[in-house]
Coordinates of C-alpha atoms in Angstrom, one line a residue:
M1 CA 40.4 -12.3 -2.7
I2 CA 41.9 -15.0 -0.5
K3 CA 39.4 -16.8 1.6
F4 CA 40.5 -18.6 4.8
K5 CA 38.6 -21.4 6.4
Q6 CA 37.1 -20.5 9.7
I7 CA 38.2 -22.7 12.6
V8 CA 35.2 -24.7 13.6
W9 CA 34.2 -27.3 16.2
V10 CA 32.6 -30.5 14.9
I11 CA 30.1 -31.7 17.5
M12 CA 28.5 -35.1 17.2
I13 CA 25.0 -35.2 18.6
V14 CA 24.6 -38.7 20.0
G15 CA 21.4 -38.1 21.9
G16 CA 18.7 -35.5 22.6
F17 CA 18.3 -33.3 25.6
V18 CA 15.5 -33.8 27.9
L19 CA 13.5 -30.6 27.6
T20 CA 10.5 -29.7 29.7
S21 CA 9.8 -26.1 28.6
C22 CA 10.7 -26.0 24.9
S23 CA 9.7 -28.0 21.8
P24 CA 12.1 -28.3 18.9
P25 CA 11.4 -27.2 15.3
T26 CA 10.1 -29.8 12.9
P27 CA 13.1 -32.0 12.0
H28 CA 14.3 -31.9 8.4
M29 CA 13.0 -34.9 6.5
G30 CA 15.7 -37.6 6.1
Q31 CA 17.9 -36.1 8.8
P32 CA 19.8 -39.0 10.4
I33 CA 20.3 -39.5 14.1
G34 CA 23.9 -38.6 15.0
S35 CA 24.2 -35.7 12.4
V36 CA 27.5 -33.9 12.3
L37 CA 26.9 -30.3 13.1
T38 CA 29.3 -27.5 12.3
V39 CA 29.1 -24.6 14.7
S40 CA 31.0 -21.4 15.4
K41 CA 33.9 -21.4 17.8
E42 CA 32.0 -19.2 20.2
K43 CA 31.1 -21.0 23.4
P44 CA 27.9 -20.5 25.3
V45 CA 28.1 -18.0 28.1
V46 CA 25.9 -18.5 31.1
S47 CA 24.2 -15.2 31.8
S48 CA 24.3 -13.7 35.2
V49 CA 20.9 -13.1 36.7
Q50 CA 19.7 -10.9 39.5
D51 CA 17.6 -12.1 42.4
G52 CA 14.0 -12.6 41.3
E53 CA 14.9 -12.9 37.6
E54 CA 14.1 -16.1 35.7
Q55 CA 17.1 -18.4 35.5
P56 CA 18.2 -18.8 31.8
D57 CA 18.0 -22.4 30.5
T58 CA 21.4 -22.6 28.8
Q59 CA 21.0 -26.3 28.0
C60 CA 17.8 -25.6 26.1
S61 CA 19.4 -22.6 24.4
Y62 CA 22.4 -24.5 23.2
F63 CA 20.4 -27.3 21.9
Y64 CA 18.4 -24.9 19.7
F65 CA 21.6 -23.1 18.7
L66 CA 23.1 -26.4 17.4
W67 CA 19.8 -27.1 15.6
G68 CA 19.8 -23.7 14.0
K69 CA 23.5 -23.9 13.0
T70 CA 22.9 -27.2 11.3
A71 CA 19.9 -25.9 9.4
E72 CA 21.8 -22.8 8.4
T73 CA 24.7 -24.8 7.1
E74 CA 22.4 -26.9 5.0
G75 CA 20.6 -23.8 3.6
R76 CA 17.3 -24.2 5.5
Y77 CA 17.3 -20.6 6.6
D78 CA 13.6 -20.4 7.8
E79 CA 14.2 -23.4 10.1
A80 CA 17.4 -22.0 11.3
L81 CA 15.8 -18.7 12.1
E82 CA 13.1 -20.4 14.1
A83 CA 15.6 -22.4 16.1
Y84 CA 17.8 -19.4 16.9
E85 CA 14.8 -17.4 18.1
K86 CA 13.8 -20.3 20.4
A87 CA 17.4 -20.4 21.7
V88 CA 17.1 -16.7 22.6
V89 CA 13.8 -17.4 24.4
C90 CA 15.6 -20.0 26.5
D91 CA 18.5 -17.7 27.3
S92 CA 18.0 -14.0 26.3
G93 CA 21.6 -13.3 27.3
A94 CA 23.2 -15.7 25.0
D95 CA 25.1 -13.2 22.8
Y96 CA 26.7 -15.9 20.7
V97 CA 23.2 -16.9 19.5
I98 CA 22.3 -13.3 18.8
R99 CA 25.4 -12.9 16.7
N100 CA 24.6 -15.9 14.6
L101 CA 21.0 -14.8 14.4
T102 CA 22.0 -11.4 13.2
V103 CA 24.3 -12.8 10.4
L104 CA 21.5 -15.1 9.3
L105 CA 19.0 -12.3 9.1
L106 CA 21.5 -10.3 6.9
R107 CA 22.0 -13.4 4.7
M108 CA 18.2 -13.5 4.4
N109 CA 18.2 -9.8 3.4
R110 CA 16.4 -8.8 6.5
K111 CA 18.7 -6.0 7.2
Q112 CA 16.6 -3.9 9.6
Q113 CA 15.8 -6.9 11.8
A114 CA 19.5 -7.7 11.9
M115 CA 20.3 -4.2 13.0
D116 CA 17.6 -4.3 15.7
W117 CA 19.3 -7.3 17.3
V118 CA 22.6 -5.6 17.3
E119 CA 21.0 -2.6 19.0
K120 CA 19.8 -5.0 21.7
L121 CA 23.4 -6.2 22.2
M122 CA 24.5 -2.6 22.4
Q123 CA 21.9 -1.7 25.0
A124 CA 23.1 -4.6 27.2
D125 CA 26.6 -3.2 27.3
P126 CA 27.2 0.1 25.4
E127 CA 30.9 0.0 26.0
D128 CA 31.5 -3.5 24.7
Q129 CA 34.1 -3.1 21.9
K130 CA 33.4 -6.5 20.5
V131 CA 29.7 -5.6 20.0
K132 CA 30.7 -2.3 18.4
L133 CA 33.0 -4.0 16.0
F134 CA 30.4 -6.5 15.2
Q135 CA 28.0 -3.6 14.5
A136 CA 30.7 -2.1 12.1
D137 CA 31.0 -5.4 10.3
L138 CA 27.3 -5.6 9.9
L139 CA 27.1 -2.0 8.6
G140 CA 29.9 -2.7 6.1
A141 CA 28.0 -5.7 4.8
M142 CA 24.8 -3.6 4.5
G143 CA 26.7 -1.0 2.3
E144 CA 26.9 1.7 5.0
G145 CA 30.6 2.0 4.7
E146 CA 31.0 5.5 6.2
R147 CA 29.4 4.4 9.5
A148 CA 31.5 1.2 9.6
I149 CA 34.7 3.2 9.0
A150 CA 33.8 5.7 11.8
I151 CA 33.5 2.8 14.3
Y152 CA 36.7 1.2 13.2
Q153 CA 38.5 4.5 13.5
A154 CA 37.1 5.1 17.0
H155 CA 38.3 1.7 18.1
L156 CA 41.8 2.3 16.7
V157 CA 42.1 5.4 18.9
L158 CA 41.7 3.0 21.8
E159 CA 43.6 0.1 20.3
P160 CA 46.0 1.5 17.6
K161 CA 47.8 -1.8 17.1
D162 CA 44.7 -3.9 16.5
T163 CA 45.8 -5.5 13.3
E164 CA 42.5 -7.3 12.7
V165 CA 40.6 -3.9 12.7
L166 CA 43.3 -2.3 10.6
L167 CA 42.7 -5.1 8.0
K168 CA 38.9 -4.5 8.2
L169 CA 39.3 -0.8 7.8
G170 CA 41.6 -1.2 4.8
K171 CA 39.1 -3.5 3.2
Q172 CA 36.2 -1.1 3.8
Y173 CA 38.2 1.7 2.2
L174 CA 38.8 -0.6 -0.8
S175 CA 35.0 -1.1 -1.0
S176 CA 34.6 2.7 -1.0
L177 CA 37.3 3.0 -3.7
D178 CA 39.3 5.2 -1.4
Y179 CA 42.6 3.5 -2.4
L180 CA 45.0 5.9 -0.8
K181 CA 43.4 5.5 2.7
A182 CA 43.3 1.8 2.1
R183 CA 47.0 1.8 1.4
D184 CA 47.7 3.7 4.6
S185 CA 45.7 1.1 6.6
F186 CA 47.5 -1.9 5.1
E187 CA 50.9 -0.2 5.4
Q188 CA 50.2 0.5 9.1
L189 CA 49.1 -3.1 9.5
V190 CA 52.3 -4.7 8.0
L191 CA 54.4 -2.2 10.0
I192 CA 52.9 -3.6 13.2
E193 CA 52.8 -7.2 12.0
P194 CA 55.6 -7.7 9.5
D195 CA 54.5 -11.2 8.6
S196 CA 50.9 -10.4 7.8
L197 CA 50.0 -12.5 4.8
L198 CA 46.7 -10.7 4.1
G199 CA 48.3 -7.3 4.7
F200 CA 50.9 -7.8 2.0
Y201 CA 48.5 -9.5 -0.3
Y202 CA 46.1 -6.6 -0.3
L203 CA 49.0 -4.2 -0.7
A204 CA 50.2 -6.1 -3.7
R205 CA 46.8 -5.8 -5.4
L206 CA 46.4 -2.2 -4.3
Y207 CA 49.8 -1.2 -5.5
R208 CA 49.0 -2.9 -8.8
E209 CA 45.8 -0.9 -9.1
L210 CA 47.6 2.3 -8.3
K211 CA 50.4 1.6 -10.8
F212 CA 53.0 1.5 -8.1
N213 CA 54.6 -1.4 -9.9
Q214 CA 57.8 -1.8 -8.1
K215 CA 56.0 -1.8 -4.7
A216 CA 53.5 -4.3 -6.1
A217 CA 56.4 -6.6 -7.2
E218 CA 57.9 -6.4 -3.7
A219 CA 54.6 -7.0 -2.0
Y220 CA 53.9 -10.1 -4.2
Q221 CA 57.3 -11.4 -3.4
K222 CA 56.8 -10.9 0.3
T223 CA 53.4 -12.7 0.1
L224 CA 55.0 -15.6 -1.7
D225 CA 57.8 -15.8 0.9
L226 CA 55.1 -16.0 3.6
N227 CA 52.9 -18.5 2.0
W228 CA 53.8 -19.9 -1.5
T229 CA 50.6 -21.3 -3.2
S230 CA 49.9 -22.1 -6.8
P231 CA 47.1 -19.5 -7.3
L232 CA 49.2 -16.8 -5.7
A233 CA 52.2 -17.7 -7.8
L234 CA 50.0 -17.6 -11.0
E235 CA 48.7 -14.2 -10.0
A236 CA 52.1 -12.8 -9.3
A237 CA 53.5 -14.3 -12.6
D238 CA 50.6 -12.6 -14.5
F239 CA 51.6 -9.3 -12.9
Y240 CA 55.3 -9.8 -13.9
E241 CA 54.2 -10.5 -17.4
S242 CA 52.1 -7.3 -17.5
Q243 CA 55.3 -5.4 -16.5
K244 CA 57.5 -7.1 -19.0
M245 CA 59.4 -8.8 -16.1
T246 CA 59.8 -11.8 -18.2
E247 CA 62.6 -13.5 -16.2
Q248 CA 60.6 -13.4 -13.0
A249 CA 57.4 -14.7 -14.7
V250 CA 59.3 -17.6 -16.4
A251 CA 60.9 -18.5 -13.0
L252 CA 57.6 -18.7 -11.3
Y253 CA 56.0 -20.8 -14.1
Q254 CA 59.0 -23.1 -14.0
E255 CA 58.7 -23.4 -10.2
L256 CA 55.0 -24.1 -10.5
L257 CA 55.7 -26.9 -13.0
S258 CA 58.5 -28.3 -10.8
D259 CA 56.0 -28.4 -7.9
D260 CA 53.2 -29.9 -10.1
E261 CA 54.2 -31.3 -13.5
S262 CA 50.5 -31.6 -14.5
S263 CA 49.8 -27.9 -13.9
E264 CA 48.3 -27.1 -17.3
D265 CA 47.6 -23.5 -16.5
A266 CA 51.3 -22.8 -15.7
A267 CA 52.4 -24.8 -18.7
N268 CA 50.1 -23.0 -21.1
R269 CA 51.2 -19.6 -19.8
L270 CA 54.9 -20.5 -20.0
V271 CA 54.4 -21.8 -23.6
R272 CA 52.6 -18.6 -24.5
L273 CA 55.4 -16.6 -23.0
Y274 CA 58.1 -18.6 -24.9
L275 CA 56.2 -18.1 -28.2
I276 CA 56.0 -14.4 -27.7
Q277 CA 59.7 -14.4 -27.2
K278 CA 60.1 -16.5 -30.4
Q279 CA 61.5 -19.4 -28.4
S280 CA 59.4 -22.1 -29.9
D281 CA 61.9 -24.9 -29.1
K282 CA 61.5 -24.1 -25.4
A283 CA 57.7 -24.0 -25.8
L284 CA 57.8 -27.4 -27.4
A285 CA 60.0 -28.8 -24.6
V286 CA 57.4 -27.7 -22.0
L287 CA 54.5 -29.2 -24.0
K288 CA 56.3 -32.5 -24.5
E289 CA 57.0 -32.7 -20.8
L290 CA 53.4 -31.8 -20.0
R291 CA 52.1 -34.5 -22.4
G292 CA 53.0 -37.3 -20.1
N293 CA 51.1 -35.7 -17.2
A294 CA 48.2 -33.9 -18.8
L295 CA 44.7 -35.1 -18.4
D296 CA 43.8 -34.0 -21.9
N297 CA 46.7 -34.9 -24.3
Q298 CA 44.5 -33.8 -27.2
K299 CA 44.9 -30.1 -26.4
V300 CA 48.7 -30.6 -25.9
D301 CA 49.0 -32.4 -29.3
L302 CA 47.1 -29.6 -31.0
A303 CA 49.4 -27.1 -29.5
I304 CA 52.5 -29.0 -30.5
G305 CA 51.2 -29.4 -34.1
R306 CA 50.5 -25.7 -34.3
I307 CA 54.0 -24.8 -33.2
F308 CA 55.4 -27.2 -35.8
M309 CA 53.3 -25.3 -38.4
D310 CA 54.7 -22.0 -37.2
Q311 CA 58.2 -23.4 -37.5
K312 CA 57.3 -24.6 -41.0
K313 CA 58.0 -28.1 -39.9
Y314 CA 55.1 -29.4 -41.9
Q315 CA 55.9 -33.1 -42.0
E316 CA 56.2 -33.2 -38.2
A317 CA 52.8 -31.4 -38.0
I318 CA 51.3 -33.8 -40.5
T319 CA 52.5 -36.8 -38.4
I320 CA 51.0 -35.3 -35.2
F321 CA 47.6 -34.6 -36.8
R322 CA 47.4 -37.9 -38.5
E323 CA 48.0 -39.7 -35.2
M324 CA 45.3 -37.7 -33.6
L325 CA 42.8 -38.7 -36.3
T326 CA 43.8 -42.3 -35.9
R327 CA 42.8 -42.1 -32.3
D328 CA 39.7 -40.0 -33.0
P329 CA 38.5 -40.0 -36.6
Q330 CA 35.8 -37.4 -35.8
L331 CA 38.2 -34.8 -34.5
N332 CA 37.7 -32.4 -37.4
V333 CA 39.8 -29.6 -35.8
A334 CA 42.8 -31.9 -36.4
R335 CA 41.5 -32.7 -39.9
S336 CA 41.4 -29.0 -40.8
L337 CA 44.9 -28.5 -39.4
L338 CA 46.1 -31.6 -41.3
A339 CA 44.7 -30.2 -44.5
L340 CA 46.4 -26.8 -43.9
A341 CA 49.8 -28.6 -43.2
L342 CA 49.4 -30.7 -46.4
Y343 CA 48.6 -27.6 -48.4
E344 CA 51.6 -25.6 -47.0
A345 CA 53.8 -28.6 -47.7
G346 CA 52.7 -28.6 -51.3
D347 CA 50.3 -31.5 -51.4
R348 CA 47.3 -29.4 -52.4
A349 CA 45.3 -32.2 -53.9
Q350 CA 45.6 -34.3 -50.8
A351 CA 44.7 -31.3 -48.6
K352 CA 41.5 -30.7 -50.5
S353 CA 40.6 -34.4 -50.3
V354 CA 41.0 -34.4 -46.5
L355 CA 38.6 -31.4 -46.2
L356 CA 36.0 -32.9 -48.6
A357 CA 35.7 -35.8 -46.2
V358 CA 34.1 -33.6 -43.5
K359 CA 30.3 -34.1 -43.7
P360 CA 27.9 -31.2 -43.3
D361 CA 26.3 -32.6 -40.2
E362 CA 29.7 -33.0 -38.4
Q363 CA 31.2 -30.5 -35.9
G364 CA 33.8 -28.3 -37.6
F365 CA 32.2 -28.5 -41.0
D366 CA 32.0 -24.7 -41.4
D367 CA 35.7 -24.3 -40.6
A368 CA 36.6 -27.1 -43.1
L369 CA 34.4 -25.5 -45.8
S370 CA 35.9 -22.1 -45.3
L371 CA 39.4 -23.5 -45.6
L372 CA 38.6 -25.5 -48.7
V373 CA 37.0 -22.5 -50.4
K374 CA 40.1 -20.4 -49.6
M375 CA 42.3 -23.1 -51.1
Y376 CA 40.2 -23.2 -54.3
A377 CA 40.3 -19.4 -54.5
D378 CA 44.1 -19.3 -53.9
D379 CA 44.5 -21.8 -56.7
K380 CA 42.1 -19.7 -58.9
E381 CA 39.6 -22.6 -59.0
F382 CA 36.7 -20.3 -58.6
S383 CA 34.1 -22.4 -60.3
K384 CA 34.8 -25.3 -58.0
A385 CA 34.5 -23.0 -54.9
I386 CA 31.2 -21.5 -56.1
G387 CA 29.9 -24.9 -57.1
L388 CA 30.7 -26.3 -53.7
L389 CA 29.0 -23.4 -51.9
T390 CA 26.0 -23.6 -54.1
K391 CA 25.6 -27.3 -53.4
V392 CA 25.9 -26.7 -49.7
I393 CA 23.3 -23.9 -49.8
S394 CA 20.8 -26.1 -51.7
A395 CA 21.2 -29.0 -49.3
S396 CA 21.2 -26.9 -46.1
K397 CA 18.1 -26.6 -43.9
G398 CA 19.8 -23.9 -41.8
E399 CA 21.0 -20.3 -42.4
T400 CA 23.3 -19.9 -45.4
Q401 CA 23.8 -16.2 -45.6
N402 CA 27.5 -16.4 -44.9
Y403 CA 27.9 -18.8 -47.8
E404 CA 26.1 -16.4 -50.1
F405 CA 28.5 -13.6 -49.0
A406 CA 31.3 -15.9 -49.9
I407 CA 29.9 -16.5 -53.3
S408 CA 29.7 -12.8 -53.9
S409 CA 33.3 -12.3 -52.8
L410 CA 34.5 -15.0 -55.2
Y411 CA 32.7 -13.3 -58.1
E412 CA 34.0 -9.9 -57.0
E413 CA 37.6 -11.3 -56.9
Q414 CA 37.2 -12.3 -60.5
G415 CA 35.9 -8.9 -61.4
K416 CA 32.4 -10.3 -62.1
L417 CA 30.6 -7.4 -60.3
V418 CA 27.1 -8.1 -61.7
E419 CA 27.1 -11.7 -60.5
A420 CA 28.6 -10.5 -57.1
E421 CA 25.9 -8.0 -56.6
K422 CA 23.2 -10.5 -57.7
A423 CA 24.4 -12.9 -54.9
L424 CA 24.1 -10.2 -52.3
L425 CA 20.7 -9.1 -53.5
E426 CA 19.6 -12.8 -53.3
S427 CA 20.8 -12.9 -49.8
L428 CA 18.8 -9.8 -48.9
R429 CA 15.7 -11.4 -50.4
R430 CA 16.1 -14.6 -48.4
Y431 CA 17.0 -12.8 -45.1
P432 CA 15.3 -9.3 -45.1
E433 CA 15.5 -9.0 -41.4
E434 CA 19.3 -9.6 -41.1
E435 CA 21.2 -6.4 -40.7
S436 CA 24.5 -8.0 -41.7
G437 CA 23.2 -8.4 -45.3
Y438 CA 22.6 -4.6 -45.7
F439 CA 25.9 -3.8 -44.1
T440 CA 27.8 -6.2 -46.4
Y441 CA 26.0 -4.9 -49.5
G442 CA 26.7 -1.4 -48.4
M443 CA 30.5 -2.1 -48.1
F444 CA 30.3 -3.7 -51.6
L445 CA 28.8 -0.5 -53.0
E446 CA 31.4 1.6 -51.2
R447 CA 34.2 -0.4 -52.7
H448 CA 32.9 0.4 -56.2
G449 CA 32.3 4.1 -55.8
R450 CA 28.6 4.0 -55.2
L451 CA 28.7 6.0 -51.9
A452 CA 25.2 7.4 -51.8
E453 CA 23.8 3.9 -52.3
A454 CA 26.1 2.6 -49.7
I455 CA 24.9 5.1 -47.1
A456 CA 21.3 4.1 -48.0
Q457 CA 22.1 0.5 -47.1
M458 CA 23.7 1.6 -43.8
E459 CA 20.6 3.5 -43.0
K460 CA 18.6 0.3 -43.5
V461 CA 20.9 -1.3 -40.9
L462 CA 20.0 1.4 -38.5
I463 CA 16.3 0.9 -39.1
L464 CA 16.7 -2.7 -37.9
N465 CA 19.2 -1.8 -35.1
P466 CA 19.5 1.9 -34.3
D467 CA 22.5 1.3 -32.1
D468 CA 24.6 -0.7 -34.6
P469 CA 28.1 0.8 -34.1
L470 CA 29.5 -0.1 -37.5
A471 CA 26.7 1.5 -39.4
L472 CA 26.7 4.6 -37.2
N473 CA 30.5 4.9 -37.7
Y474 CA 30.3 4.4 -41.4
I475 CA 27.7 7.1 -42.0
G476 CA 29.3 9.5 -39.5
Y477 CA 32.7 9.1 -41.1
S478 CA 31.3 9.4 -44.6
W479 CA 29.7 12.7 -43.8
A480 CA 32.9 14.0 -42.2
E481 CA 34.9 13.0 -45.2
R482 CA 32.6 15.1 -47.4
G483 CA 32.4 17.9 -44.8
V484 CA 28.6 17.7 -44.6
R485 CA 26.1 17.3 -41.8
L486 CA 29.0 17.5 -39.3
P487 CA 26.8 17.9 -36.1
E488 CA 24.9 14.8 -37.0
A489 CA 28.2 13.0 -37.9
L490 CA 29.5 13.8 -34.4
E491 CA 26.3 12.5 -32.8
Y492 CA 26.5 9.3 -34.9
V493 CA 30.1 8.6 -34.2
K494 CA 29.8 9.4 -30.5
K495 CA 27.0 6.9 -30.3
A496 CA 29.2 4.3 -32.0
V497 CA 32.0 5.0 -29.5
E498 CA 29.6 4.3 -26.6
Q499 CA 28.9 0.9 -28.0
R500 CA 32.6 0.1 -28.8
P501 CA 34.9 2.4 -26.8
D502 CA 38.0 0.3 -27.4
D503 CA 37.6 0.2 -31.2
G504 CA 40.5 2.3 -32.6
F505 CA 38.9 2.7 -36.0
I506 CA 35.8 4.3 -34.5
Q507 CA 38.0 6.5 -32.3
D508 CA 39.7 7.6 -35.6
S509 CA 36.3 8.5 -37.0
L510 CA 35.6 10.6 -34.0
G511 CA 38.9 12.4 -34.2
W512 CA 38.3 13.0 -37.9
V513 CA 34.9 14.5 -37.2
Y514 CA 36.5 16.9 -34.6
F515 CA 39.1 17.8 -37.2
K516 CA 36.5 18.7 -39.8
M517 CA 34.6 20.7 -37.2
G518 CA 37.8 22.7 -36.4
D519 CA 38.2 21.3 -32.8
L520 CA 41.9 20.6 -33.4
Q521 CA 42.9 19.9 -29.8
Q522 CA 40.1 17.4 -29.2
A523 CA 40.9 15.9 -32.6
A524 CA 44.6 15.4 -31.6
E525 CA 43.7 13.8 -28.2
T526 CA 41.2 11.4 -29.8
L527 CA 43.5 10.4 -32.6
V528 CA 46.4 9.7 -30.1
R529 CA 43.9 7.4 -28.3
A530 CA 43.0 5.7 -31.6
I531 CA 46.7 5.0 -32.4
A532 CA 47.1 3.5 -28.9
L533 CA 44.4 1.1 -29.8
E534 CA 45.5 0.5 -33.5
P535 CA 49.2 1.3 -33.6
E536 CA 49.8 -0.3 -37.0
D537 CA 47.1 1.5 -39.0
P538 CA 48.6 4.0 -41.5
T539 CA 45.4 6.0 -42.1
I540 CA 45.1 6.9 -38.4
H541 CA 48.7 8.1 -38.4
E542 CA 48.1 10.2 -41.5
H543 CA 45.0 11.7 -39.9
L544 CA 47.0 12.7 -36.8
G545 CA 49.7 14.2 -39.1
D546 CA 47.0 16.4 -40.7
V547 CA 45.9 17.6 -37.3
Y548 CA 49.4 18.4 -36.1
L549 CA 50.0 20.3 -39.3
A550 CA 46.8 22.3 -38.7
L551 CA 48.0 23.0 -35.1
Q552 CA 51.2 24.4 -36.7
K553 CA 53.4 21.6 -35.2
P554 CA 55.3 20.7 -38.4
Q555 CA 57.9 18.4 -36.7
L556 CA 55.2 16.3 -35.1
A557 CA 53.3 16.2 -38.4
L558 CA 56.5 15.1 -40.2
D559 CA 57.2 12.3 -37.7
T560 CA 53.7 11.1 -37.9
Y561 CA 53.5 11.1 -41.7
K562 CA 56.8 9.2 -41.8
K563 CA 55.2 6.5 -39.5
S564 CA 52.2 6.4 -41.8
L565 CA 54.4 5.9 -44.9
E566 CA 56.3 3.2 -43.1
L567 CA 53.1 1.3 -42.4
S568 CA 51.4 1.9 -45.8
N569 CA 51.4 -1.0 -48.4
K570 CA 49.3 0.6 -51.1
D571 CA 51.0 2.7 -53.8
E572 CA 48.4 5.4 -53.9
D573 CA 48.5 5.8 -50.1
K574 CA 52.3 6.0 -50.2
A575 CA 52.2 8.6 -53.0
R576 CA 49.7 10.8 -51.1
V577 CA 51.6 10.7 -47.8
S578 CA 55.0 11.2 -49.6
A579 CA 53.5 14.4 -51.1
K580 CA 52.6 15.6 -47.6
I581 CA 56.1 14.9 -46.3
G582 CA 57.6 16.7 -49.3
A583 CA 55.4 19.8 -48.6
I584 CA 56.9 20.1 -45.1
T585 CA 60.6 19.4 -45.8
P586 CA 62.5 21.9 -47.9

């Protein structure tokens, strides 16, 4: 939301007023003589009085008003409230004081008191439109949107071209999530005032929310034409990216950089966009240009080095990372990247030597250790990897469960299943309250055909955390695969979905449970949603193909099976899906 600074007067108090009937609130400790006070642009109005009524003391009232405004600005609300109330005592008709007093009460969460003061204003002049609109503003702030909308609408019957009220009405509709009526208000506003910056800005955001993407693009462009600012340009460029309007996004980022060469946000977004388009040379050019202006060249150099790695220009990457370590020998993120570049360049011994230099008490040690263990494993140096991890576990005073998992994986990779299981059991002995240990052990058992034991471990996870989505999903899917306990399976997987609604694999489990229960239409809808979340997973495509076949939609089944086959990389999966395709085609 755009916020605009209110026009204010700055009034220098150079002396006090001589007061005979009022005493000021206790001054704030340390408040200097000649304080600068920021007050609203409303000027005091001398109230008219009838014969016999007490003459208002406007000088007294305005003094307290200034005092209250200063206290409010500095966050001393109780003092401000006292001052405003005394200002009203001095002049009960000073509506500008009452307005500020009302806003302060609302800020202090004294809503009913605020509304009481508004009612007093209304009683003084029931037909005063300004007071009615102020009441509507207050109602909106209090969450009573319907009453606020009714007042705005009544005012617009009298003043249909009041753009300020049309803006407020539109914003209130937005707060009420009534987007179509909000759109009508803002569109009427810009029709009356074609250069309304706020009108077009709200329309841009509203059209974006309503998926009226062409209109959103036009509204963003109009807003930029009226008032080009960096935050607005970034927001518009983000919208263009979301709509694959790459040229417009690139143009805006380039314009932002031409306006401010040190704009790291624009540079980072432009670099990301170039990398998505596989235009790494253009990304490098942006980063090199930014390097001379950036406050933090370290981030820029890391990005340049990573791009060189992606381009397989390992020597250039090695040079960059070595220069960074020369400037900062403790920068272990650069050390890990240097090791990776050396490893990919073929200098494996030097790569491992670089990582071994990272000490356990240094930042980035875990990353360096993980990379070093991976290098040992890739080179089949399992004993070195296990020895290193064992040494780290023995010396560590902190949690080492992940290292024990790694040892188990290294044994499993060699086919030494007894040793692998022993490492996991040792981890469970050391960390009996850590649910991740039981889950990891359960997955190990599942990989080696010990399904009943695996489910038992997942149930132990649920004892520690009944809402664990992965354990719920595992058990629910396992029951569905065997066609047993399907109502419970549905309950488990639905609970998992509640925890992780955007997990495509859990959505797949839910679709599969529906399929096994015979709810084919619900299964199809759920699996389509799963594919939208995980479009590259062959199993989900195969499941959807099975559902389409059961729905007697052979062409859809065939197309889906073919997509699954295209994505599969395991021979057994390819053979199974190929057989299903063969059963459909003559």
